[in-house]
Amino acid sequence: MSAAALTWRQLRDLRLAEFEQAGDAWHQVSGRADADRVRVDRAMAAKLRETQCSESAEAALGRLRRLSRNFQYLHTECGLARTALNGLAGDLAEPQRQLKQALDEADALRFTVHEDGSVAYPAAPARTPSGDQEAPGGRARGRLLQERSPFADTSPLGPLNPHAEKAQDIADRIGRAVLTAAAVDARYARTLEALRAAKGLDVTEATLRDVARDTAAVRDAAGHHLAAAVPKDADPAARKAWWDALSEEQRREYLDVAPDLIGNLDGIPAAVRDEANRRYLPLLIAELERTGGGSAETKLEALRMIQARLDEPSDPPMFLLGIGAEGNGRAIVAYGDPDTSRNVSAYVPGLGTKLDAGFVDDTMKRARDTAVGARDVDPSSAAIVWLGYDAPQHGDVMSTGDAERGAPAYNRFMAGLSTTNAHADPHVTAIGHSYGSLTVGTAARQSGGIPGVDDVILLGSPGVGVDRAEDLGVSKEHVFVGAADNDPVTHLPTRTESAIGMQFGGSTGVLLARDVVDRGNDDVYFGKDPASEAFGARRFKVDDGPRMVVEGGLFQAHSQYFTPDVDAESANNIALIVGGSSHKISREEHR
């Protein structure tokens, strides 16, 4: 309905419940279609594959696949109709409420609201310099509806009627409500009009593209309605309570139409986040392909690689708990279900990490290796890599800013893990590697520490911002350190030592400065050396790795802690801690 056609009476008398009832009817059709699809897939096609092997069986399976796609198409399109109708009702509710409030005020003041939305007010006594006089009545029209009204402002000349200002306010609010409702109606009309099934009995590639367009159109129209209900600023426990209170139909709306609204929401169950992000990932890829620019190609390569990994069988099973293109890219990947596992770890990567091919090939593999090792210790284990912040890329590694910005996000994520885990007291391990150890340390210094964490593992650390292990929110017996002697990051001198080293020997001088300035010094760039006796953590054995200069190792010793093929002892110790058997680790002397 256009703005020119919609009247305030129609908006006032609109029965929004009828839209919701119509949406429920579409939902019933959608639900039946989905149930029929499941029946075709599980009861018919699966049984046929198990019992028959022939050309005719293959032909029958082809027809069943087509039928399944048809039911899936019907399920999706009917679900979109339901979402659009519910969104329409939701978005019209506020302008209707505003209109009724204005009409009630007009009635209480004995004003008359005319068909065009103008408001007539009666005569009233008015005080003037020459004494009290009666100010005649008049009519105010909404400034937003001037083009629609055939009446000019009929307020007569003479004393100002005390009702005039209030009448103008009411007329303006009526106009705003009507125009807002008309815009909502037009937006949804275009969306609903586009929800037309193509002719024929087969779901083609063109049909599937049409589904994607329809989904995007419904999202554009109903996105505000869906987003407004999401408790974005609530804590993870409140978000879980919100999700649990939704009906199954409401949950499907978010998964089908707006998966990006919940895929990165801490406190939502892992299986739900995984499904949402799997649905959102192709949309994110398409958006980056369309917009391009900057680091888009780097991120696109990583996203396509993640998509390929998701399409492959995985043991432990892979869960995509977060994905995004903001900053240097975001990705949170779990191996094993973090909601059903008794032991869960969340690893924060450090310097140079971003959403690129290296993240998928190397950083994600570290989490998988940890999960595999921990499941050998206790099968009820899962391991996560958390790229939920911008890790420093180059020279900014010497700043604490990225860690300070990342720490609150990491704590929210960890609070979400504790909220959704099915065990009353799961065993949770925070792992920080390289600069990621500073991020973990910074998170631990936040009020209340890292939610739910029992153990902390620091690997290749340049310092964590505290001088004692017990300052990380757990007892020092639950802080574990892996520091290869040939890992240069674990020997980074303090800021003062760095300045002196650069003056006398460039980069080589920086690495040697700590012994020149203060032999036996146990301070590193971001505080006390976590591998030192003064820090007080439990240091476990790792392979020393190749020496940086003599053996051409460069930073290899900094990057092998998680990898069983290169450093079996370190990987095994990490797995023992994550799997809940830290008493079995092999110990190393402090520095």
Coordinates of C-alpha atoms in Angstrom, one line a residue:
M1 CA 0.0 0.0 0.0
S2 CA 1.5 3.4 -1.0
A3 CA 1.8 6.4 1.3
A4 CA -0.8 8.1 -0.8
A5 CA -3.2 5.3 -0.2
L6 CA -2.7 4.4 3.5
T7 CA -4.9 6.3 5.9
W8 CA -4.6 6.7 9.6
R9 CA -7.9 4.8 10.0
Q10 CA -6.5 1.8 8.1
L11 CA -3.3 1.8 10.2
R12 CA -5.4 2.1 13.4
D13 CA -7.7 -0.7 12.5
L14 CA -5.0 -3.0 11.2
R15 CA -5.0 -6.5 12.9
L16 CA -1.4 -7.4 13.1
A17 CA -2.3 -10.8 14.5
E18 CA -3.8 -11.8 11.2
F19 CA -0.3 -11.4 9.5
E20 CA 1.2 -13.6 12.2
Q21 CA -1.6 -16.1 11.7
A22 CA -0.9 -16.2 8.0
G23 CA 2.8 -16.6 8.8
D24 CA 2.0 -19.6 11.0
A25 CA 0.1 -21.2 8.2
W26 CA 3.1 -20.8 5.9
H27 CA 5.2 -22.2 8.6
Q28 CA 3.0 -25.3 8.8
V29 CA 3.5 -25.8 5.1
S30 CA 7.2 -25.3 5.5
G31 CA 7.4 -27.8 8.3
R32 CA 5.5 -30.5 6.4
A33 CA 7.8 -30.0 3.4
D34 CA 10.8 -30.4 5.6
A35 CA 9.4 -33.5 7.2
D36 CA 8.7 -35.0 3.8
R37 CA 12.2 -34.2 2.7
V38 CA 13.6 -36.1 5.7
R39 CA 11.3 -39.0 5.0
V40 CA 12.5 -39.1 1.4
D41 CA 16.2 -38.9 2.4
R42 CA 16.2 -41.3 5.4
A43 CA 13.3 -43.7 4.8
M44 CA 13.3 -44.0 1.0
A45 CA 16.6 -43.0 -0.5
A46 CA 18.8 -44.4 2.3
K47 CA 16.9 -47.8 2.3
L48 CA 17.2 -47.9 -1.5
R49 CA 21.0 -47.4 -1.3
E50 CA 21.3 -50.1 1.3
T51 CA 19.3 -52.7 -0.5
Q52 CA 19.7 -52.1 -4.2
C53 CA 22.6 -51.8 -6.7
S54 CA 21.5 -51.4 -10.3
E55 CA 20.9 -48.9 -13.0
S56 CA 17.2 -48.7 -12.2
A57 CA 18.1 -48.1 -8.6
E58 CA 20.4 -45.3 -9.5
A59 CA 17.7 -43.8 -11.7
A60 CA 15.2 -44.0 -8.8
L61 CA 17.7 -42.4 -6.5
G62 CA 18.1 -39.5 -9.0
R63 CA 14.3 -39.0 -9.0
L64 CA 14.3 -39.1 -5.2
R65 CA 17.1 -36.5 -5.0
R66 CA 15.1 -34.3 -7.2
L67 CA 12.1 -34.8 -5.0
S68 CA 14.2 -34.0 -1.9
R69 CA 15.4 -30.8 -3.5
N70 CA 11.9 -29.8 -4.3
F71 CA 10.8 -30.3 -0.7
Q72 CA 13.8 -28.3 0.4
Y73 CA 12.9 -25.5 -1.9
L74 CA 9.3 -25.5 -0.6
H75 CA 10.5 -25.6 2.9
T76 CA 12.8 -22.6 2.4
E77 CA 10.4 -20.4 0.4
C78 CA 7.5 -21.0 2.7
G79 CA 9.7 -20.3 5.7
L80 CA 10.7 -17.0 4.0
A81 CA 7.1 -16.1 3.5
R82 CA 6.5 -16.8 7.2
T83 CA 9.5 -14.6 8.2
A84 CA 8.4 -11.8 6.0
L85 CA 4.8 -11.8 7.4
N86 CA 6.1 -11.9 11.0
G87 CA 8.5 -9.1 10.2
L88 CA 5.8 -7.1 8.6
A89 CA 3.6 -7.4 11.7
G90 CA 6.6 -6.6 14.0
D91 CA 7.7 -3.5 12.0
L92 CA 4.1 -2.2 11.8
A93 CA 3.5 -2.6 15.5
E94 CA 5.5 0.5 16.5
P95 CA 4.0 3.1 14.1
Q96 CA 0.5 1.7 15.0
R97 CA 1.3 2.1 18.7
Q98 CA 2.5 5.7 18.1
L99 CA -0.6 6.5 16.1
K100 CA -3.0 5.1 18.7
Q101 CA -1.2 7.0 21.4
A102 CA -1.6 10.3 19.4
L103 CA -5.3 9.5 18.8
D104 CA -5.9 8.8 22.5
E105 CA -4.3 12.2 23.4
A106 CA -6.5 13.9 20.8
D107 CA -9.6 12.3 22.2
A108 CA -8.7 13.2 25.8
L109 CA -8.3 16.9 24.7
R110 CA -11.6 16.7 22.7
F111 CA -9.7 17.4 19.5
T112 CA -11.1 16.1 16.2
V113 CA -8.9 14.1 13.9
H114 CA -10.1 14.4 10.3
E115 CA -9.7 11.9 7.4
D116 CA -6.6 13.7 6.1
G117 CA -4.9 13.5 9.5
S118 CA -5.4 17.2 10.3
V119 CA -6.4 17.9 13.9
A120 CA -9.1 20.4 14.8
Y121 CA -9.0 22.1 18.2
P122 CA -11.7 24.2 19.9
A123 CA -11.8 27.8 21.0
A124 CA -10.2 28.6 24.4
P125 CA -9.5 31.6 26.6
A126 CA -6.2 33.3 25.9
R127 CA -4.3 35.9 27.8
T128 CA -3.3 39.0 25.8
P129 CA -1.7 42.4 26.7
S130 CA -5.1 44.0 26.5
G131 CA -6.7 41.4 28.8
D132 CA -8.3 37.9 28.5
Q133 CA -9.9 37.1 25.2
E134 CA -11.3 34.0 23.6
A135 CA -9.0 32.6 21.0
P136 CA -10.9 30.9 18.2
G137 CA -10.4 27.2 17.3
G138 CA -8.5 26.0 14.3
R139 CA -7.0 23.1 12.5
A140 CA -3.4 21.8 12.5
R141 CA -2.1 19.6 9.8
G142 CA 0.9 17.3 10.0
R143 CA 3.9 18.9 8.4
L144 CA 4.9 15.5 6.9
L145 CA 1.5 15.1 5.3
Q146 CA 1.2 18.6 3.8
E147 CA 1.1 17.4 0.2
R148 CA -1.8 15.0 1.1
S149 CA -4.0 17.5 2.9
P150 CA -6.4 19.7 0.9
F151 CA -6.6 22.0 3.9
A152 CA -4.3 24.9 4.8
D153 CA -3.6 25.7 8.4
T154 CA -6.9 27.3 9.4
S155 CA -5.8 28.9 12.6
P156 CA -7.4 32.3 12.5
L157 CA -5.6 35.6 13.1
G158 CA -5.9 36.8 16.7
P159 CA -4.8 35.6 20.1
L160 CA -2.8 32.4 20.1
N161 CA -5.0 29.5 21.1
P162 CA -3.2 27.4 23.9
H163 CA -4.4 24.3 22.1
A164 CA -2.7 25.1 18.8
E165 CA 0.8 23.8 19.8
K166 CA -0.5 20.5 21.2
A167 CA -2.7 20.0 18.2
Q168 CA 0.3 20.6 15.9
D169 CA 2.3 18.0 17.8
I170 CA -0.4 15.4 17.5
A171 CA -0.9 16.1 13.8
D172 CA 2.9 15.7 13.2
R173 CA 2.9 12.4 15.1
I174 CA 0.0 11.0 13.2
G175 CA 1.8 12.0 9.9
R176 CA 5.0 10.3 11.0
A177 CA 3.2 7.1 12.0
V178 CA 1.3 6.9 8.7
L179 CA 4.4 7.6 6.5
T180 CA 6.5 5.1 8.5
A181 CA 3.9 2.4 8.2
A182 CA 3.5 3.1 4.5
A183 CA 7.2 2.7 3.9
V184 CA 7.2 -0.6 5.9
D185 CA 4.3 -1.8 3.9
A186 CA 5.9 -0.9 0.5
R187 CA 9.2 -2.6 1.5
Y188 CA 7.5 -5.8 2.5
A189 CA 5.1 -5.7 -0.5
R190 CA 8.1 -5.8 -2.9
T191 CA 9.7 -8.7 -0.9
L192 CA 6.5 -10.8 -0.8
E193 CA 5.8 -10.1 -4.5
A194 CA 9.3 -11.6 -5.3
L195 CA 8.5 -14.8 -3.5
R196 CA 7.2 -16.6 -6.6
A197 CA 8.0 -20.1 -7.5
A198 CA 9.4 -20.8 -11.0
K199 CA 7.3 -23.0 -13.2
G200 CA 8.2 -26.6 -13.5
L201 CA 8.8 -29.6 -11.2
D202 CA 12.6 -29.4 -10.9
V203 CA 14.9 -27.3 -8.7
T204 CA 17.6 -26.0 -11.1
E205 CA 20.7 -24.0 -10.4
A206 CA 18.7 -20.9 -11.5
T207 CA 16.1 -21.8 -8.9
L208 CA 18.7 -22.1 -6.2
R209 CA 20.1 -18.7 -7.1
D210 CA 16.6 -17.4 -6.8
V211 CA 16.4 -18.9 -3.3
A212 CA 19.5 -17.0 -2.4
R213 CA 18.1 -13.7 -3.8
D214 CA 14.8 -14.3 -2.0
T215 CA 16.6 -15.0 1.3
A216 CA 18.6 -11.7 0.9
A217 CA 15.5 -9.8 0.1
V218 CA 13.6 -11.1 3.1
R219 CA 16.7 -10.3 5.2
D220 CA 16.8 -6.8 3.9
A221 CA 13.1 -6.3 4.7
A222 CA 12.9 -8.2 8.0
G223 CA 16.5 -7.8 9.2
H224 CA 15.6 -5.0 11.6
H225 CA 12.8 -7.0 13.1
L226 CA 15.1 -9.9 13.7
A227 CA 18.1 -7.9 14.9
A228 CA 16.0 -5.9 17.3
A229 CA 15.2 -9.0 19.3
V230 CA 18.9 -10.1 19.7
P231 CA 20.3 -9.3 23.1
K232 CA 23.6 -7.9 21.7
D233 CA 24.7 -6.2 24.9
A234 CA 23.7 -9.0 27.3
D235 CA 26.1 -11.4 28.9
P236 CA 26.5 -14.9 27.5
A237 CA 24.2 -16.4 30.1
A238 CA 21.4 -14.0 29.2
R239 CA 21.9 -14.7 25.5
K240 CA 21.6 -18.4 26.1
A241 CA 18.4 -17.9 28.1
W242 CA 17.0 -15.8 25.2
W243 CA 17.9 -18.5 22.7
D244 CA 16.4 -21.3 24.9
A245 CA 13.2 -19.3 25.2
L246 CA 12.6 -19.0 21.5
S247 CA 10.3 -21.5 19.7
E248 CA 11.8 -23.9 17.2
E249 CA 10.2 -21.8 14.4
Q250 CA 11.8 -18.6 15.7
R251 CA 15.2 -20.3 15.8
R252 CA 14.8 -21.5 12.3
E253 CA 14.1 -17.9 11.2
Y254 CA 17.5 -16.8 12.4
L255 CA 19.3 -19.8 11.0
D256 CA 17.5 -19.5 7.6
V257 CA 17.3 -15.7 7.2
A258 CA 19.9 -14.0 9.4
P259 CA 22.6 -16.5 10.4
D260 CA 25.2 -13.8 10.8
L261 CA 23.2 -12.4 13.7
I262 CA 23.8 -15.4 15.9
G263 CA 26.8 -17.2 14.5
N264 CA 29.3 -15.1 16.4
L265 CA 27.1 -14.6 19.5
D266 CA 28.8 -15.9 22.7
G267 CA 26.3 -17.9 24.8
I268 CA 24.6 -19.6 21.8
P269 CA 25.1 -23.4 21.7
A270 CA 28.1 -24.5 19.6
A271 CA 26.0 -26.7 17.2
V272 CA 23.8 -23.7 16.5
R273 CA 26.7 -21.4 15.9
D274 CA 28.3 -23.9 13.6
E275 CA 25.1 -24.3 11.5
A276 CA 24.7 -20.5 11.4
N277 CA 28.2 -19.9 10.3
R278 CA 28.2 -22.6 7.7
R279 CA 25.1 -20.9 6.2
Y280 CA 26.7 -17.5 6.5
L281 CA 30.1 -18.4 5.0
P282 CA 28.9 -18.6 1.3
L283 CA 27.2 -15.2 1.8
L284 CA 30.3 -13.7 3.3
I285 CA 32.4 -15.1 0.4
A286 CA 30.0 -13.6 -2.1
E287 CA 30.0 -10.2 -0.4
L288 CA 33.8 -10.1 -0.4
E289 CA 33.8 -11.1 -4.1
R290 CA 31.5 -8.3 -4.9
T291 CA 33.1 -5.6 -2.8
G292 CA 36.8 -6.6 -3.2
G293 CA 39.5 -4.1 -2.2
G294 CA 42.2 -4.1 0.4
S295 CA 42.9 -7.5 1.9
A296 CA 39.8 -9.1 0.3
E297 CA 41.7 -11.6 -1.8
T298 CA 43.7 -12.8 1.1
K299 CA 40.6 -13.3 3.2
L300 CA 38.7 -14.9 0.3
E301 CA 41.5 -17.5 -0.1
A302 CA 41.2 -18.4 3.5
L303 CA 37.4 -18.5 3.5
R304 CA 37.3 -20.7 0.5
M305 CA 39.8 -23.0 2.2
I306 CA 37.7 -23.1 5.3
Q307 CA 34.6 -23.9 3.2
A308 CA 36.5 -26.8 1.6
R309 CA 37.5 -28.1 5.1
L310 CA 33.9 -28.0 6.2
D311 CA 32.8 -30.0 3.2
E312 CA 35.3 -32.8 4.1
P313 CA 34.8 -35.5 6.8
S314 CA 36.7 -34.5 9.9
D315 CA 37.8 -36.5 13.0
P316 CA 37.5 -34.9 15.5
P317 CA 34.5 -33.1 14.0
M318 CA 35.0 -29.5 13.0
F319 CA 32.8 -26.7 14.4
L320 CA 32.8 -23.2 12.9
L321 CA 32.1 -21.0 16.0
G322 CA 32.8 -17.6 14.4
I323 CA 33.7 -16.1 11.1
G324 CA 34.0 -12.5 9.8
A325 CA 35.9 -10.1 7.6
E326 CA 36.4 -7.2 10.0
G327 CA 39.9 -6.1 10.7
N328 CA 42.5 -8.7 9.7
G329 CA 39.7 -11.3 9.6
R330 CA 38.0 -13.4 12.3
A331 CA 37.7 -17.2 12.6
I332 CA 36.9 -19.4 15.6
V333 CA 37.3 -23.1 14.9
A334 CA 36.8 -26.0 17.2
Y335 CA 37.8 -29.6 16.8
G336 CA 35.4 -31.7 18.9
D337 CA 32.2 -30.4 20.4
P338 CA 33.0 -27.8 23.1
D339 CA 29.5 -28.1 24.5
T340 CA 29.6 -31.9 25.2
S341 CA 33.3 -32.3 25.9
R342 CA 34.5 -32.5 29.5
N343 CA 37.8 -30.9 28.6
V344 CA 38.0 -27.8 26.4
S345 CA 40.9 -25.6 25.4
A346 CA 40.9 -22.2 23.6
Y347 CA 44.2 -21.2 22.0
V348 CA 45.0 -17.5 21.1
P349 CA 47.5 -17.1 18.3
G350 CA 50.0 -14.3 18.2
L351 CA 52.3 -12.2 16.0
G352 CA 51.5 -12.3 12.3
T353 CA 48.3 -14.3 12.6
K354 CA 45.4 -13.2 10.3
L355 CA 42.7 -14.7 8.2
D356 CA 44.9 -16.1 5.4
A357 CA 46.0 -19.4 3.9
G358 CA 48.6 -19.8 6.6
F359 CA 45.9 -19.6 9.3
V360 CA 44.0 -22.5 7.7
D361 CA 47.0 -24.6 6.9
D362 CA 49.1 -24.0 10.1
T363 CA 47.2 -22.3 12.9
M364 CA 44.0 -24.4 12.6
K365 CA 46.2 -27.5 12.4
R366 CA 47.7 -26.6 15.8
A367 CA 44.2 -26.7 17.3
R368 CA 43.4 -30.0 15.6
D369 CA 46.7 -31.6 16.8
T370 CA 45.9 -30.5 20.3
A371 CA 42.4 -32.0 20.0
V372 CA 43.7 -35.3 18.7
G373 CA 46.4 -35.5 21.4
A374 CA 43.9 -34.5 24.2
R375 CA 41.4 -37.1 23.0
D376 CA 44.1 -39.8 23.5
V377 CA 44.2 -38.7 27.1
D378 CA 40.5 -38.3 27.5
P379 CA 38.1 -38.9 24.6
S380 CA 35.8 -36.2 26.0
S381 CA 38.1 -33.3 24.8
A382 CA 37.8 -30.4 22.3
A383 CA 40.3 -27.8 21.2
I384 CA 39.6 -24.4 19.8
V385 CA 41.7 -21.8 17.9
W386 CA 40.3 -18.3 18.7
L387 CA 41.1 -15.6 16.1
G388 CA 38.6 -13.2 17.6
Y389 CA 40.9 -10.2 17.6
D390 CA 43.5 -8.4 15.5
A391 CA 46.9 -9.9 16.4
P392 CA 49.8 -7.6 15.7
Q393 CA 51.3 -8.0 12.2
H394 CA 54.7 -6.2 12.2
G395 CA 56.2 -3.4 14.3
D396 CA 53.1 -3.1 16.4
V397 CA 54.1 -6.2 18.3
M398 CA 55.9 -4.0 20.7
S399 CA 52.6 -2.4 21.8
T400 CA 50.0 -3.9 24.3
G401 CA 47.1 -2.3 22.4
D402 CA 46.0 -5.4 20.4
A403 CA 46.1 -7.5 23.6
E404 CA 44.1 -4.9 25.5
R405 CA 41.5 -4.8 22.8
G406 CA 41.4 -8.6 22.4
A407 CA 41.2 -9.5 26.0
P408 CA 37.5 -8.5 26.7
A409 CA 36.4 -10.4 23.5
Y410 CA 38.3 -13.5 24.6
N411 CA 36.7 -13.4 28.1
R412 CA 33.2 -13.1 26.6
F413 CA 33.9 -16.1 24.4
M414 CA 35.2 -18.1 27.4
A415 CA 32.1 -17.1 29.4
G416 CA 30.0 -18.4 26.6
L417 CA 31.9 -21.7 26.6
S418 CA 31.2 -22.2 30.3
T419 CA 27.5 -21.2 29.8
T420 CA 26.8 -23.7 27.0
N421 CA 28.9 -26.7 28.2
A422 CA 26.7 -29.6 29.3
H423 CA 29.0 -30.5 32.2
A424 CA 28.5 -29.0 35.6
D425 CA 32.2 -28.2 36.0
P426 CA 34.1 -28.6 32.7
H427 CA 37.9 -28.5 32.7
V428 CA 38.8 -25.4 30.6
T429 CA 42.3 -24.5 29.5
A430 CA 43.4 -21.1 28.1
I431 CA 46.4 -21.3 25.7
G432 CA 48.4 -18.3 24.5
H433 CA 51.2 -18.6 22.0
S434 CA 53.6 -15.8 21.3
Y435 CA 51.9 -12.4 21.5
G436 CA 48.7 -14.4 22.2
S437 CA 50.1 -15.2 25.6
L438 CA 50.0 -11.5 26.4
T439 CA 46.4 -11.4 25.3
V440 CA 45.6 -14.3 27.6
G441 CA 47.6 -12.6 30.4
T442 CA 45.7 -9.4 29.8
A443 CA 42.4 -11.3 29.9
A444 CA 43.4 -12.9 33.2
R445 CA 43.9 -9.4 34.7
Q446 CA 40.4 -8.3 33.9
S447 CA 38.0 -8.3 36.8
G448 CA 37.1 -11.9 37.7
G449 CA 39.8 -13.3 35.5
I450 CA 39.2 -15.6 32.5
P451 CA 35.7 -17.1 33.1
G452 CA 35.7 -20.8 33.8
V453 CA 39.4 -21.3 33.3
D454 CA 41.2 -24.0 35.3
D455 CA 44.6 -24.1 33.6
V456 CA 46.7 -21.6 31.6
I457 CA 49.4 -22.6 29.1
L458 CA 51.9 -20.0 27.9
L459 CA 54.0 -21.0 24.8
G460 CA 56.8 -19.0 23.2
S461 CA 55.9 -16.0 25.4
P462 CA 57.5 -12.6 25.4
G463 CA 55.9 -11.9 28.8
V464 CA 52.2 -11.7 29.9
G465 CA 52.0 -8.4 31.7
V466 CA 52.4 -9.8 35.2
D467 CA 55.4 -10.9 37.2
R468 CA 53.9 -13.9 39.0
A469 CA 52.0 -16.9 37.8
E470 CA 49.4 -16.6 40.5
D471 CA 48.4 -13.2 39.1
L472 CA 46.8 -15.0 36.1
G473 CA 43.6 -15.9 38.1
V474 CA 44.6 -19.5 38.9
S475 CA 47.1 -20.9 41.4
K476 CA 50.7 -21.1 40.1
E477 CA 50.4 -24.9 40.0
H478 CA 47.9 -24.5 37.2
V479 CA 50.1 -22.2 35.0
F480 CA 52.2 -24.1 32.6
V481 CA 55.0 -22.7 30.4
G482 CA 56.7 -24.1 27.2
A483 CA 59.8 -22.1 26.3
A484 CA 62.3 -23.5 23.8
D485 CA 65.8 -22.3 24.5
N486 CA 66.3 -21.4 20.9
D487 CA 63.1 -19.5 20.6
P488 CA 64.2 -15.8 20.3
V489 CA 60.7 -14.5 21.3
T490 CA 61.2 -16.0 24.8
H491 CA 64.4 -14.0 25.1
L492 CA 63.2 -10.6 24.0
P493 CA 64.9 -8.0 26.1
T494 CA 63.1 -5.3 28.0
R495 CA 62.4 -1.9 26.4
T496 CA 65.5 -0.4 28.0
E497 CA 67.7 -3.3 26.9
S498 CA 66.2 -3.1 23.4
A499 CA 67.2 0.6 23.1
I500 CA 70.8 -0.1 24.2
G501 CA 71.1 -3.1 21.9
M502 CA 69.9 -1.1 18.9
Q503 CA 72.5 1.6 19.6
F504 CA 75.4 -0.9 19.7
G505 CA 74.6 -3.8 17.6
G506 CA 71.4 -3.5 15.6
S507 CA 69.0 -6.5 15.8
T508 CA 71.8 -8.8 16.9
G509 CA 72.7 -6.4 19.7
V510 CA 69.1 -6.4 20.8
L511 CA 69.1 -10.2 21.3
L512 CA 72.3 -10.1 23.2
A513 CA 71.7 -6.9 25.2
R514 CA 70.0 -8.6 28.2
D515 CA 73.2 -10.4 29.2
V516 CA 75.4 -7.4 28.5
V517 CA 73.2 -5.0 30.5
D518 CA 72.2 -7.4 33.3
R519 CA 73.6 -10.9 33.3
G520 CA 71.1 -13.4 34.7
N521 CA 68.3 -10.9 34.2
D522 CA 64.9 -12.7 34.1
D523 CA 62.8 -9.9 32.6
V524 CA 61.6 -9.9 29.1
Y525 CA 59.7 -7.4 27.0
F526 CA 56.3 -7.6 28.6
G527 CA 57.3 -8.5 32.1
K528 CA 58.9 -11.3 34.0
D529 CA 60.0 -14.3 31.9
P530 CA 57.2 -16.9 32.3
A531 CA 59.9 -19.7 32.2
S532 CA 61.9 -18.1 35.1
E533 CA 61.9 -19.3 38.7
A534 CA 60.8 -15.9 39.8
F535 CA 57.6 -16.2 37.8
G536 CA 56.8 -19.5 39.5
A537 CA 54.9 -21.4 36.8
R538 CA 55.4 -25.1 36.0
R539 CA 57.8 -25.3 33.0
F540 CA 57.4 -28.4 30.9
K541 CA 59.9 -29.9 28.5
V542 CA 60.0 -28.9 24.8
D543 CA 62.5 -29.5 22.0
D544 CA 65.0 -26.6 21.9
G545 CA 64.6 -26.3 18.1
P546 CA 67.3 -25.1 15.7
R547 CA 69.5 -22.3 16.7
M548 CA 68.5 -19.1 15.0
V549 CA 71.8 -18.1 13.5
V550 CA 74.1 -21.0 13.6
E551 CA 71.7 -23.6 12.3
G552 CA 69.6 -21.2 10.1
G553 CA 66.6 -21.8 12.3
L554 CA 65.3 -18.3 12.2
F555 CA 61.9 -18.6 14.1
Q556 CA 61.4 -22.3 13.7
A557 CA 61.8 -22.9 17.4
H558 CA 59.0 -20.4 18.0
S559 CA 56.5 -22.2 15.8
Q560 CA 56.8 -26.0 16.6
Y561 CA 55.3 -26.3 20.1
F562 CA 52.0 -27.8 18.9
T563 CA 53.4 -30.1 16.2
P564 CA 53.9 -33.7 17.1
D565 CA 56.0 -34.5 14.1
V566 CA 58.5 -31.8 15.1
D567 CA 58.2 -31.5 18.9
A568 CA 56.5 -34.6 20.2
E569 CA 57.3 -33.9 23.8
S570 CA 55.8 -30.4 23.8
A571 CA 52.7 -31.5 21.9
N572 CA 52.3 -34.4 24.3
N573 CA 52.6 -32.2 27.4
I574 CA 50.0 -29.7 25.9
A575 CA 47.7 -32.7 25.3
L576 CA 48.1 -34.0 28.9
I577 CA 47.2 -30.6 30.4
V578 CA 44.2 -30.0 28.1
G579 CA 43.0 -33.6 28.7
G580 CA 43.1 -33.2 32.4
S581 CA 46.2 -35.1 33.3
S582 CA 48.7 -32.4 34.0
H583 CA 50.3 -34.5 36.7
K584 CA 51.9 -36.6 33.9
I585 CA 53.8 -33.9 32.1
S586 CA 57.6 -34.0 31.8
R587 CA 59.0 -31.1 33.8
E588 CA 61.9 -28.8 32.9
E589 CA 64.0 -26.7 35.1
H590 CA 63.3 -23.0 35.3
R591 CA 65.6 -20.5 33.6

